[in-house]
Amino acid sequence: MEVESVMCECCGLTEDCTQHYISEVKANFAGKWLCGLCSEVVSDEVSRDRKLMSVEEALNAHLSFCGKFKANPAELVADGMRQMLRRRSGDGLLPAKSKMLGRSKF
């Protein structure tokens, strides 16, 4: 099986995948390739939205979100994981925007 590098159209993260897997992901997300995290976020948005959001609407919303913060894919992955964990724990009231962590001065 041949493996190729492919870049997520949302966050810019690059993964090595087989052509078969890439084709499956693109078929599920309107012809766009998404990394595992972004595909989970879009799928989660579709399944939890009470207004029956379509895959394309959820994808466009996530693309818009990622476009605002495209500086560092690693930070996006960390923020995405943080948001997903907050949603799953039912603590959706906390602000989604992360704060830079640094050493304490004490």
PDB file of N, CA and C in Angstrom:
ATOM      1  N   MET A   1       0.837  -1.188   0.000  1.00  0.00           N
ATOM      2  CA  MET A   1       0.000   0.000   0.000  1.00  0.00           C
ATOM      3  C   MET A   1       0.878   1.245   0.000  1.00  0.00           C
ATOM      4  N   GLU A   2       0.526   2.141  -0.854  1.00  0.00           N
ATOM      5  CA  GLU A   2       1.288   3.372  -0.947  1.00  0.00           C
ATOM      6  C   GLU A   2       0.730   4.404   0.026  1.00  0.00           C
ATOM      7  N   VAL A   3       1.618   5.062   0.723  1.00  0.00           N
ATOM      8  CA  VAL A   3       1.240   6.080   1.705  1.00  0.00           C
ATOM      9  C   VAL A   3       1.676   7.438   1.169  1.00  0.00           C
ATOM     10  N   GLU A   4       0.808   8.427   1.363  1.00  0.00           N
ATOM     11  CA  GLU A   4       1.166   9.777   0.946  1.00  0.00           C
ATOM     12  C   GLU A   4       0.806  10.766   2.038  1.00  0.00           C
ATOM     13  N   SER A   5       1.512  11.882   2.037  1.00  0.00           N
ATOM     14  CA  SER A   5       1.233  12.949   3.000  1.00  0.00           C
ATOM     15  C   SER A   5       0.089  13.787   2.469  1.00  0.00           C
ATOM     16  N   VAL A   6      -0.829  14.109   3.354  1.00  0.00           N
ATOM     17  CA  VAL A   6      -1.975  14.924   2.980  1.00  0.00           C
ATOM     18  C   VAL A   6      -2.205  15.951   4.082  1.00  0.00           C
ATOM     19  N   MET A   7      -2.570  17.184   3.680  1.00  0.00           N
ATOM     20  CA  MET A   7      -2.749  18.262   4.647  1.00  0.00           C
ATOM     21  C   MET A   7      -4.233  18.508   4.893  1.00  0.00           C
ATOM     22  N   CYS A   8      -4.590  18.660   6.154  1.00  0.00           N
ATOM     23  CA  CYS A   8      -5.962  18.957   6.543  1.00  0.00           C
ATOM     24  C   CYS A   8      -6.357  20.317   5.983  1.00  0.00           C
ATOM     25  N   GLU A   9      -7.526  20.367   5.349  1.00  0.00           N
ATOM     26  CA  GLU A   9      -7.984  21.617   4.754  1.00  0.00           C
ATOM     27  C   GLU A   9      -8.530  22.596   5.796  1.00  0.00           C
ATOM     28  N   CYS A  10      -8.675  22.132   7.029  1.00  0.00           N
ATOM     29  CA  CYS A  10      -9.126  23.029   8.101  1.00  0.00           C
ATOM     30  C   CYS A  10      -7.946  23.623   8.852  1.00  0.00           C
ATOM     31  N   CYS A  11      -7.150  22.768   9.477  1.00  0.00           N
ATOM     32  CA  CYS A  11      -6.107  23.257  10.386  1.00  0.00           C
ATOM     33  C   CYS A  11      -4.703  23.245   9.804  1.00  0.00           C
ATOM     34  N   GLY A  12      -4.501  22.560   8.687  1.00  0.00           N
ATOM     35  CA  GLY A  12      -3.180  22.527   8.081  1.00  0.00           C
ATOM     36  C   GLY A  12      -2.276  21.426   8.595  1.00  0.00           C
ATOM     37  N   LEU A  13      -2.742  20.588   9.501  1.00  0.00           N
ATOM     38  CA  LEU A  13      -1.962  19.483  10.029  1.00  0.00           C
ATOM     39  C   LEU A  13      -1.734  18.455   8.923  1.00  0.00           C
ATOM     40  N   THR A  14      -0.537  17.916   8.816  1.00  0.00           N
ATOM     41  CA  THR A  14      -0.210  16.940   7.773  1.00  0.00           C
ATOM     42  C   THR A  14      -0.146  15.549   8.380  1.00  0.00           C
ATOM     43  N   GLU A  15      -0.759  14.591   7.691  1.00  0.00           N
ATOM     44  CA  GLU A  15      -0.746  13.195   8.124  1.00  0.00           C
ATOM     45  C   GLU A  15      -0.353  12.324   6.950  1.00  0.00           C
ATOM     46  N   ASP A  16       0.217  11.155   7.236  1.00  0.00           N
ATOM     47  CA  ASP A  16       0.533  10.161   6.219  1.00  0.00           C
ATOM     48  C   ASP A  16      -0.586   9.125   6.198  1.00  0.00           C
ATOM     49  N   CYS A  17      -1.229   8.970   5.033  1.00  0.00           N
ATOM     50  CA  CYS A  17      -2.387   8.085   4.915  1.00  0.00           C
ATOM     51  C   CYS A  17      -2.359   7.349   3.584  1.00  0.00           C
ATOM     52  N   THR A  18      -3.103   6.250   3.515  1.00  0.00           N
ATOM     53  CA  THR A  18      -3.243   5.547   2.243  1.00  0.00           C
ATOM     54  C   THR A  18      -4.244   6.298   1.374  1.00  0.00           C
ATOM     55  N   GLN A  19      -4.149   6.106   0.076  1.00  0.00           N
ATOM     56  CA  GLN A  19      -5.063   6.758  -0.853  1.00  0.00           C
ATOM     57  C   GLN A  19      -6.506   6.315  -0.593  1.00  0.00           C
ATOM     58  N   HIS A  20      -6.682   5.052  -0.223  1.00  0.00           N
ATOM     59  CA  HIS A  20      -8.028   4.548   0.084  1.00  0.00           C
ATOM     60  C   HIS A  20      -8.646   5.320   1.260  1.00  0.00           C
ATOM     61  N   TYR A  21      -7.875   5.510   2.319  1.00  0.00           N
ATOM     62  CA  TYR A  21      -8.373   6.247   3.483  1.00  0.00           C
ATOM     63  C   TYR A  21      -8.676   7.699   3.125  1.00  0.00           C
ATOM     64  N   ILE A  22      -7.794   8.307   2.348  1.00  0.00           N
ATOM     65  CA  ILE A  22      -8.005   9.701   1.931  1.00  0.00           C
ATOM     66  C   ILE A  22      -9.310   9.818   1.153  1.00  0.00           C
ATOM     67  N   SER A  23      -9.555   8.882   0.255  1.00  0.00           N
ATOM     68  CA  SER A  23     -10.784   8.890  -0.546  1.00  0.00           C
ATOM     69  C   SER A  23     -12.024   8.747   0.332  1.00  0.00           C
ATOM     70  N   GLU A  24     -11.953   7.876   1.349  1.00  0.00           N
ATOM     71  CA  GLU A  24     -13.087   7.686   2.259  1.00  0.00           C
ATOM     72  C   GLU A  24     -13.401   8.962   3.034  1.00  0.00           C
ATOM     73  N   VAL A  25     -12.357   9.607   3.535  1.00  0.00           N
ATOM     74  CA  VAL A  25     -12.554  10.846   4.300  1.00  0.00           C
ATOM     75  C   VAL A  25     -13.148  11.923   3.403  1.00  0.00           C
ATOM     76  N   LYS A  26     -12.610  12.080   2.210  1.00  0.00           N
ATOM     77  CA  LYS A  26     -13.131  13.086   1.282  1.00  0.00           C
ATOM     78  C   LYS A  26     -14.593  12.815   0.930  1.00  0.00           C
ATOM     79  N   ALA A  27     -14.969  11.549   0.800  1.00  0.00           N
ATOM     80  CA  ALA A  27     -16.355  11.198   0.498  1.00  0.00           C
ATOM     81  C   ALA A  27     -17.293  11.607   1.630  1.00  0.00           C
ATOM     82  N   ASN A  28     -16.804  11.578   2.850  1.00  0.00           N
ATOM     83  CA  ASN A  28     -17.632  11.934   4.014  1.00  0.00           C
ATOM     84  C   ASN A  28     -17.716  13.433   4.267  1.00  0.00           C
ATOM     85  N   PHE A  29     -16.777  14.210   3.727  1.00  0.00           N
ATOM     86  CA  PHE A  29     -16.701  15.626   4.054  1.00  0.00           C
ATOM     87  C   PHE A  29     -16.637  16.511   2.809  1.00  0.00           C
ATOM     88  N   ALA A  30     -17.591  16.309   1.905  1.00  0.00           N
ATOM     89  CA  ALA A  30     -17.796  17.179   0.748  1.00  0.00           C
ATOM     90  C   ALA A  30     -16.529  17.366  -0.088  1.00  0.00           C
ATOM     91  N   GLY A  31     -15.753  16.303  -0.243  1.00  0.00           N
ATOM     92  CA  GLY A  31     -14.563  16.357  -1.072  1.00  0.00           C
ATOM     93  C   GLY A  31     -13.346  16.978  -0.420  1.00  0.00           C
ATOM     94  N   LYS A  32     -13.432  17.316   0.847  1.00  0.00           N
ATOM     95  CA  LYS A  32     -12.303  17.917   1.561  1.00  0.00           C
ATOM     96  C   LYS A  32     -11.676  16.866   2.481  1.00  0.00           C
ATOM     97  N   TRP A  33     -10.332  16.897   2.575  1.00  0.00           N
ATOM     98  CA  TRP A  33      -9.662  15.979   3.484  1.00  0.00           C
ATOM     99  C   TRP A  33      -9.468  16.663   4.824  1.00  0.00           C
ATOM    100  N   LEU A  34      -9.883  15.992   5.885  1.00  0.00           N
ATOM    101  CA  LEU A  34      -9.753  16.507   7.247  1.00  0.00           C
ATOM    102  C   LEU A  34      -8.928  15.538   8.076  1.00  0.00           C
ATOM    103  N   CYS A  35      -8.118  16.089   8.962  1.00  0.00           N
ATOM    104  CA  CYS A  35      -7.376  15.241   9.894  1.00  0.00           C
ATOM    105  C   CYS A  35      -8.375  14.586  10.853  1.00  0.00           C
ATOM    106  N   GLY A  36      -7.897  13.659  11.642  1.00  0.00           N
ATOM    107  CA  GLY A  36      -8.770  12.949  12.571  1.00  0.00           C
ATOM    108  C   GLY A  36      -9.487  13.862  13.544  1.00  0.00           C
ATOM    109  N   LEU A  37      -8.782  14.837  14.075  1.00  0.00           N
ATOM    110  CA  LEU A  37      -9.394  15.739  15.052  1.00  0.00           C
ATOM    111  C   LEU A  37     -10.478  16.605  14.406  1.00  0.00           C
ATOM    112  N   CYS A  38     -10.164  17.205  13.267  1.00  0.00           N
ATOM    113  CA  CYS A  38     -11.151  18.064  12.602  1.00  0.00           C
ATOM    114  C   CYS A  38     -12.367  17.261  12.144  1.00  0.00           C
ATOM    115  N   SER A  39     -12.146  16.033  11.677  1.00  0.00           N
ATOM    116  CA  SER A  39     -13.287  15.216  11.267  1.00  0.00           C
ATOM    117  C   SER A  39     -14.173  14.879  12.461  1.00  0.00           C
ATOM    118  N   GLU A  40     -13.569  14.647  13.618  1.00  0.00           N
ATOM    119  CA  GLU A  40     -14.360  14.396  14.832  1.00  0.00           C
ATOM    120  C   GLU A  40     -15.162  15.633  15.250  1.00  0.00           C
ATOM    121  N   VAL A  41     -14.540  16.792  15.153  1.00  0.00           N
ATOM    122  CA  VAL A  41     -15.224  18.031  15.528  1.00  0.00           C
ATOM    123  C   VAL A  41     -16.418  18.262  14.612  1.00  0.00           C
ATOM    124  N   VAL A  42     -16.226  18.114  13.304  1.00  0.00           N
ATOM    125  CA  VAL A  42     -17.323  18.328  12.359  1.00  0.00           C
ATOM    126  C   VAL A  42     -18.430  17.301  12.591  1.00  0.00           C
ATOM    127  N   SER A  43     -18.070  16.043  12.769  1.00  0.00           N
ATOM    128  CA  SER A  43     -19.064  14.994  13.031  1.00  0.00           C
ATOM    129  C   SER A  43     -19.816  15.263  14.328  1.00  0.00           C
ATOM    130  N   ASP A  44     -19.103  15.717  15.352  1.00  0.00           N
ATOM    131  CA  ASP A  44     -19.728  16.040  16.630  1.00  0.00           C
ATOM    132  C   ASP A  44     -20.718  17.191  16.475  1.00  0.00           C
ATOM    133  N   GLU A  45     -20.359  18.204  15.706  1.00  0.00           N
ATOM    134  CA  GLU A  45     -21.258  19.332  15.472  1.00  0.00           C
ATOM    135  C   GLU A  45     -22.539  18.882  14.769  1.00  0.00           C
ATOM    136  N   VAL A  46     -22.395  18.008  13.787  1.00  0.00           N
ATOM    137  CA  VAL A  46     -23.560  17.516  13.050  1.00  0.00           C
ATOM    138  C   VAL A  46     -24.473  16.719  13.982  1.00  0.00           C
ATOM    139  N   SER A  47     -23.895  15.867  14.820  1.00  0.00           N
ATOM    140  CA  SER A  47     -24.705  14.997  15.681  1.00  0.00           C
ATOM    141  C   SER A  47     -25.328  15.721  16.870  1.00  0.00           C
ATOM    142  N   ARG A  48     -24.748  16.809  17.309  1.00  0.00           N
ATOM    143  CA  ARG A  48     -25.283  17.463  18.508  1.00  0.00           C
ATOM    144  C   ARG A  48     -26.151  18.678  18.218  1.00  0.00           C
ATOM    145  N   ASP A  49     -26.135  19.177  16.986  1.00  0.00           N
ATOM    146  CA  ASP A  49     -26.905  20.375  16.672  1.00  0.00           C
ATOM    147  C   ASP A  49     -28.389  20.045  16.607  1.00  0.00           C
ATOM    148  N   ARG A  50     -29.172  20.774  17.328  1.00  0.00           N
ATOM    149  CA  ARG A  50     -30.615  20.519  17.394  1.00  0.00           C
ATOM    150  C   ARG A  50     -31.352  20.987  16.136  1.00  0.00           C
ATOM    151  N   LYS A  51     -30.713  21.851  15.354  1.00  0.00           N
ATOM    152  CA  LYS A  51     -31.340  22.350  14.129  1.00  0.00           C
ATOM    153  C   LYS A  51     -31.005  21.457  12.935  1.00  0.00           C
ATOM    154  N   LEU A  52     -30.460  20.293  13.180  1.00  0.00           N
ATOM    155  CA  LEU A  52     -30.079  19.359  12.130  1.00  0.00           C
ATOM    156  C   LEU A  52     -29.123  19.989  11.125  1.00  0.00           C
ATOM    157  N   MET A  53     -27.977  20.406  11.611  1.00  0.00           N
ATOM    158  CA  MET A  53     -26.932  21.004  10.788  1.00  0.00           C
ATOM    159  C   MET A  53     -26.395  19.956   9.812  1.00  0.00           C
ATOM    160  N   SER A  54     -26.227  20.348   8.558  1.00  0.00           N
ATOM    161  CA  SER A  54     -25.682  19.432   7.559  1.00  0.00           C
ATOM    162  C   SER A  54     -24.166  19.337   7.717  1.00  0.00           C
ATOM    163  N   VAL A  55     -23.581  18.326   7.081  1.00  0.00           N
ATOM    164  CA  VAL A  55     -22.133  18.153   7.125  1.00  0.00           C
ATOM    165  C   VAL A  55     -21.453  19.380   6.512  1.00  0.00           C
ATOM    166  N   GLU A  56     -21.986  19.883   5.405  1.00  0.00           N
ATOM    167  CA  GLU A  56     -21.372  21.041   4.761  1.00  0.00           C
ATOM    168  C   GLU A  56     -21.449  22.287   5.642  1.00  0.00           C
ATOM    169  N   GLU A  57     -22.556  22.482   6.346  1.00  0.00           N
ATOM    170  CA  GLU A  57     -22.672  23.635   7.249  1.00  0.00           C
ATOM    171  C   GLU A  57     -21.688  23.520   8.404  1.00  0.00           C
ATOM    172  N   ALA A  58     -21.586  22.326   8.983  1.00  0.00           N
ATOM    173  CA  ALA A  58     -20.648  22.116  10.090  1.00  0.00           C
ATOM    174  C   ALA A  58     -19.207  22.271   9.595  1.00  0.00           C
ATOM    175  N   LEU A  59     -18.929  21.782   8.398  1.00  0.00           N
ATOM    176  CA  LEU A  59     -17.600  21.903   7.818  1.00  0.00           C
ATOM    177  C   LEU A  59     -17.249  23.366   7.569  1.00  0.00           C
ATOM    178  N   ASN A  60     -18.169  24.126   7.016  1.00  0.00           N
ATOM    179  CA  ASN A  60     -17.911  25.552   6.774  1.00  0.00           C
ATOM    180  C   ASN A  60     -17.697  26.314   8.077  1.00  0.00           C
ATOM    181  N   ALA A  61     -18.462  25.978   9.111  1.00  0.00           N
ATOM    182  CA  ALA A  61     -18.284  26.633  10.411  1.00  0.00           C
ATOM    183  C   ALA A  61     -16.908  26.313  10.983  1.00  0.00           C
ATOM    184  N   HIS A  62     -16.486  25.051  10.862  1.00  0.00           N
ATOM    185  CA  HIS A  62     -15.182  24.662  11.399  1.00  0.00           C
ATOM    186  C   HIS A  62     -14.046  25.273  10.572  1.00  0.00           C
ATOM    187  N   LEU A  63     -14.207  25.322   9.247  1.00  0.00           N
ATOM    188  CA  LEU A  63     -13.209  25.976   8.392  1.00  0.00           C
ATOM    189  C   LEU A  63     -13.050  27.440   8.778  1.00  0.00           C
ATOM    190  N   SER A  64     -14.160  28.094   9.052  1.00  0.00           N
ATOM    191  CA  SER A  64     -14.124  29.499   9.459  1.00  0.00           C
ATOM    192  C   SER A  64     -13.388  29.656  10.786  1.00  0.00           C
ATOM    193  N   PHE A  65     -13.688  28.765  11.731  1.00  0.00           N
ATOM    194  CA  PHE A  65     -13.033  28.809  13.034  1.00  0.00           C
ATOM    195  C   PHE A  65     -11.529  28.607  12.873  1.00  0.00           C
ATOM    196  N   CYS A  66     -11.141  27.592  12.116  1.00  0.00           N
ATOM    197  CA  CYS A  66      -9.714  27.304  11.937  1.00  0.00           C
ATOM    198  C   CYS A  66      -9.009  28.434  11.196  1.00  0.00           C
ATOM    199  N   GLY A  67      -9.700  29.082  10.278  1.00  0.00           N
ATOM    200  CA  GLY A  67      -9.101  30.180   9.531  1.00  0.00           C
ATOM    201  C   GLY A  67      -8.694  31.339  10.413  1.00  0.00           C
ATOM    202  N   LYS A  68      -9.373  31.502  11.538  1.00  0.00           N
ATOM    203  CA  LYS A  68      -9.049  32.595  12.462  1.00  0.00           C
ATOM    204  C   LYS A  68      -7.767  32.325  13.248  1.00  0.00           C
ATOM    205  N   PHE A  69      -7.395  31.062  13.396  1.00  0.00           N
ATOM    206  CA  PHE A  69      -6.291  30.694  14.270  1.00  0.00           C
ATOM    207  C   PHE A  69      -5.288  29.795  13.559  1.00  0.00           C
ATOM    208  N   LYS A  70      -4.970  30.057  12.332  1.00  0.00           N
ATOM    209  CA  LYS A  70      -4.166  29.145  11.534  1.00  0.00           C
ATOM    210  C   LYS A  70      -2.663  29.261  11.766  1.00  0.00           C
ATOM    211  N   ALA A  71      -2.236  29.924  12.784  1.00  0.00           N
ATOM    212  CA  ALA A  71      -0.811  30.169  13.008  1.00  0.00           C
ATOM    213  C   ALA A  71      -0.022  28.894  13.276  1.00  0.00           C
ATOM    214  N   ASN A  72      -0.508  28.014  14.139  1.00  0.00           N
ATOM    215  CA  ASN A  72       0.264  26.850  14.549  1.00  0.00           C
ATOM    216  C   ASN A  72      -0.654  25.638  14.665  1.00  0.00           C
ATOM    217  N   PRO A  73      -0.535  24.639  13.770  1.00  0.00           N
ATOM    218  CA  PRO A  73      -1.413  23.471  13.826  1.00  0.00           C
ATOM    219  C   PRO A  73      -1.364  22.732  15.154  1.00  0.00           C
ATOM    220  N   ALA A  74      -0.225  22.693  15.809  1.00  0.00           N
ATOM    221  CA  ALA A  74      -0.128  21.990  17.091  1.00  0.00           C
ATOM    222  C   ALA A  74      -1.015  22.653  18.144  1.00  0.00           C
ATOM    223  N   GLU A  75      -1.047  23.979  18.148  1.00  0.00           N
ATOM    224  CA  GLU A  75      -1.922  24.681  19.085  1.00  0.00           C
ATOM    225  C   GLU A  75      -3.379  24.418  18.762  1.00  0.00           C
ATOM    226  N   LEU A  76      -3.705  24.349  17.477  1.00  0.00           N
ATOM    227  CA  LEU A  76      -5.082  24.058  17.088  1.00  0.00           C
ATOM    228  C   LEU A  76      -5.504  22.676  17.565  1.00  0.00           C
ATOM    229  N   VAL A  77      -4.622  21.714  17.444  1.00  0.00           N
ATOM    230  CA  VAL A  77      -4.932  20.369  17.903  1.00  0.00           C
ATOM    231  C   VAL A  77      -5.185  20.391  19.407  1.00  0.00           C
ATOM    232  N   ALA A  78      -4.337  21.062  20.150  1.00  0.00           N
ATOM    233  CA  ALA A  78      -4.510  21.145  21.608  1.00  0.00           C
ATOM    234  C   ALA A  78      -5.818  21.851  21.965  1.00  0.00           C
ATOM    235  N   ASP A  79      -6.122  22.960  21.292  1.00  0.00           N
ATOM    236  CA  ASP A  79      -7.371  23.669  21.558  1.00  0.00           C
ATOM    237  C   ASP A  79      -8.583  22.824  21.187  1.00  0.00           C
ATOM    238  N   GLY A  80      -8.490  22.130  20.074  1.00  0.00           N
ATOM    239  CA  GLY A  80      -9.594  21.270  19.656  1.00  0.00           C
ATOM    240  C   GLY A  80      -9.855  20.159  20.655  1.00  0.00           C
ATOM    241  N   MET A  81      -8.791  19.552  21.144  1.00  0.00           N
ATOM    242  CA  MET A  81      -8.941  18.509  22.155  1.00  0.00           C
ATOM    243  C   MET A  81      -9.551  19.077  23.432  1.00  0.00           C
ATOM    244  N   ARG A  82      -9.098  20.252  23.817  1.00  0.00           N
ATOM    245  CA  ARG A  82      -9.617  20.904  25.013  1.00  0.00           C
ATOM    246  C   ARG A  82     -11.120  21.168  24.866  1.00  0.00           C
ATOM    247  N   GLN A  83     -11.527  21.691  23.698  1.00  0.00           N
ATOM    248  CA  GLN A  83     -12.946  21.976  23.461  1.00  0.00           C
ATOM    249  C   GLN A  83     -13.768  20.694  23.470  1.00  0.00           C
ATOM    250  N   MET A  84     -13.258  19.662  22.815  1.00  0.00           N
ATOM    251  CA  MET A  84     -13.985  18.411  22.751  1.00  0.00           C
ATOM    252  C   MET A  84     -14.166  17.819  24.148  1.00  0.00           C
ATOM    253  N   LEU A  85     -13.128  17.866  24.965  1.00  0.00           N
ATOM    254  CA  LEU A  85     -13.224  17.339  26.326  1.00  0.00           C
ATOM    255  C   LEU A  85     -14.204  18.142  27.170  1.00  0.00           C
ATOM    256  N   ARG A  86     -14.219  19.457  26.985  1.00  0.00           N
ATOM    257  CA  ARG A  86     -15.178  20.276  27.724  1.00  0.00           C
ATOM    258  C   ARG A  86     -16.611  19.932  27.337  1.00  0.00           C
ATOM    259  N   ARG A  87     -16.837  19.748  26.044  1.00  0.00           N
ATOM    260  CA  ARG A  87     -18.190  19.403  25.589  1.00  0.00           C
ATOM    261  C   ARG A  87     -18.621  18.056  26.126  1.00  0.00           C
ATOM    262  N   ARG A  88     -17.716  17.102  26.083  1.00  0.00           N
ATOM    263  CA  ARG A  88     -18.053  15.749  26.531  1.00  0.00           C
ATOM    264  C   ARG A  88     -18.282  15.693  28.038  1.00  0.00           C
ATOM    265  N   SER A  89     -17.608  16.559  28.786  1.00  0.00           N
ATOM    266  CA  SER A  89     -17.783  16.557  30.237  1.00  0.00           C
ATOM    267  C   SER A  89     -18.995  17.386  30.647  1.00  0.00           C
ATOM    268  N   GLY A  90     -19.632  18.057  29.686  1.00  0.00           N
ATOM    269  CA  GLY A  90     -20.800  18.868  29.989  1.00  0.00           C
ATOM    270  C   GLY A  90     -20.451  20.236  30.510  1.00  0.00           C
ATOM    271  N   ASP A  91     -19.182  20.600  30.437  1.00  0.00           N
ATOM    272  CA  ASP A  91     -18.737  21.888  30.952  1.00  0.00           C
ATOM    273  C   ASP A  91     -18.566  22.868  29.797  1.00  0.00           C
ATOM    274  N   GLY A  92     -19.622  23.062  29.017  1.00  0.00           N
ATOM    275  CA  GLY A  92     -19.558  23.926  27.850  1.00  0.00           C
ATOM    276  C   GLY A  92     -19.599  25.399  28.184  1.00  0.00           C
ATOM    277  N   LEU A  93     -19.703  25.735  29.459  1.00  0.00           N
ATOM    278  CA  LEU A  93     -19.795  27.140  29.845  1.00  0.00           C
ATOM    279  C   LEU A  93     -18.440  27.813  29.953  1.00  0.00           C
ATOM    280  N   LEU A  94     -17.375  27.027  29.991  1.00  0.00           N
ATOM    281  CA  LEU A  94     -16.049  27.613  30.079  1.00  0.00           C
ATOM    282  C   LEU A  94     -15.663  28.226  28.742  1.00  0.00           C
ATOM    283  N   PRO A  95     -14.894  29.292  28.736  1.00  0.00           N
ATOM    284  CA  PRO A  95     -14.490  29.889  27.470  1.00  0.00           C
ATOM    285  C   PRO A  95     -13.672  28.914  26.645  1.00  0.00           C
ATOM    286  N   ALA A  96     -13.931  28.890  25.331  1.00  0.00           N
ATOM    287  CA  ALA A  96     -13.259  27.946  24.450  1.00  0.00           C
ATOM    288  C   ALA A  96     -11.843  28.395  24.111  1.00  0.00           C
ATOM    289  N   LYS A  97     -11.570  29.673  24.211  1.00  0.00           N
ATOM    290  CA  LYS A  97     -10.261  30.195  23.839  1.00  0.00           C
ATOM    291  C   LYS A  97      -9.254  29.872  24.937  1.00  0.00           C
ATOM    292  N   SER A  98      -8.153  29.285  24.535  1.00  0.00           N
ATOM    293  CA  SER A  98      -7.141  28.907  25.527  1.00  0.00           C
ATOM    294  C   SER A  98      -6.280  30.106  25.904  1.00  0.00           C
ATOM    295  N   LYS A  99      -5.714  30.009  27.062  1.00  0.00           N
ATOM    296  CA  LYS A  99      -4.771  31.025  27.524  1.00  0.00           C
ATOM    297  C   LYS A  99      -3.392  30.424  27.444  1.00  0.00           C
ATOM    298  N   MET A 100      -2.435  31.247  27.144  1.00  0.00           N
ATOM    299  CA  MET A 100      -1.062  30.769  27.066  1.00  0.00           C
ATOM    300  C   MET A 100      -0.612  30.368  28.470  1.00  0.00           C
ATOM    301  N   LEU A 101      -0.033  29.205  28.559  1.00  0.00           N
ATOM    302  CA  LEU A 101       0.438  28.715  29.846  1.00  0.00           C
ATOM    303  C   LEU A 101       1.915  29.057  29.960  1.00  0.00           C
ATOM    304  N   GLY A 102       2.302  29.470  31.112  1.00  0.00           N
ATOM    305  CA  GLY A 102       3.698  29.802  31.340  1.00  0.00           C
ATOM    306  C   GLY A 102       4.099  29.390  32.732  1.00  0.00           C
ATOM    307  N   ARG A 103       5.319  29.633  33.062  1.00  0.00           N
ATOM    308  CA  ARG A 103       5.788  29.298  34.405  1.00  0.00           C
ATOM    309  C   ARG A 103       5.193  30.261  35.404  1.00  0.00           C
ATOM    310  N   SER A 104       4.897  29.733  36.553  1.00  0.00           N
ATOM    311  CA  SER A 104       4.405  30.631  37.589  1.00  0.00           C
ATOM    312  C   SER A 104       5.581  31.396  38.180  1.00  0.00           C
ATOM    313  N   LYS A 105       5.320  32.560  38.680  1.00  0.00           N
ATOM    314  CA  LYS A 105       6.381  33.418  39.196  1.00  0.00           C
ATOM    315  C   LYS A 105       6.620  33.215  40.678  1.00  0.00           C
ATOM    316  N   PHE A 106       5.962  32.221  41.244  1.00  0.00           N
ATOM    317  CA  PHE A 106       6.100  31.993  42.680  1.00  0.00           C
ATOM    318  C   PHE A 106       7.219  31.069  42.994  1.00  0.00           C
TER     319      PHE A 106
END
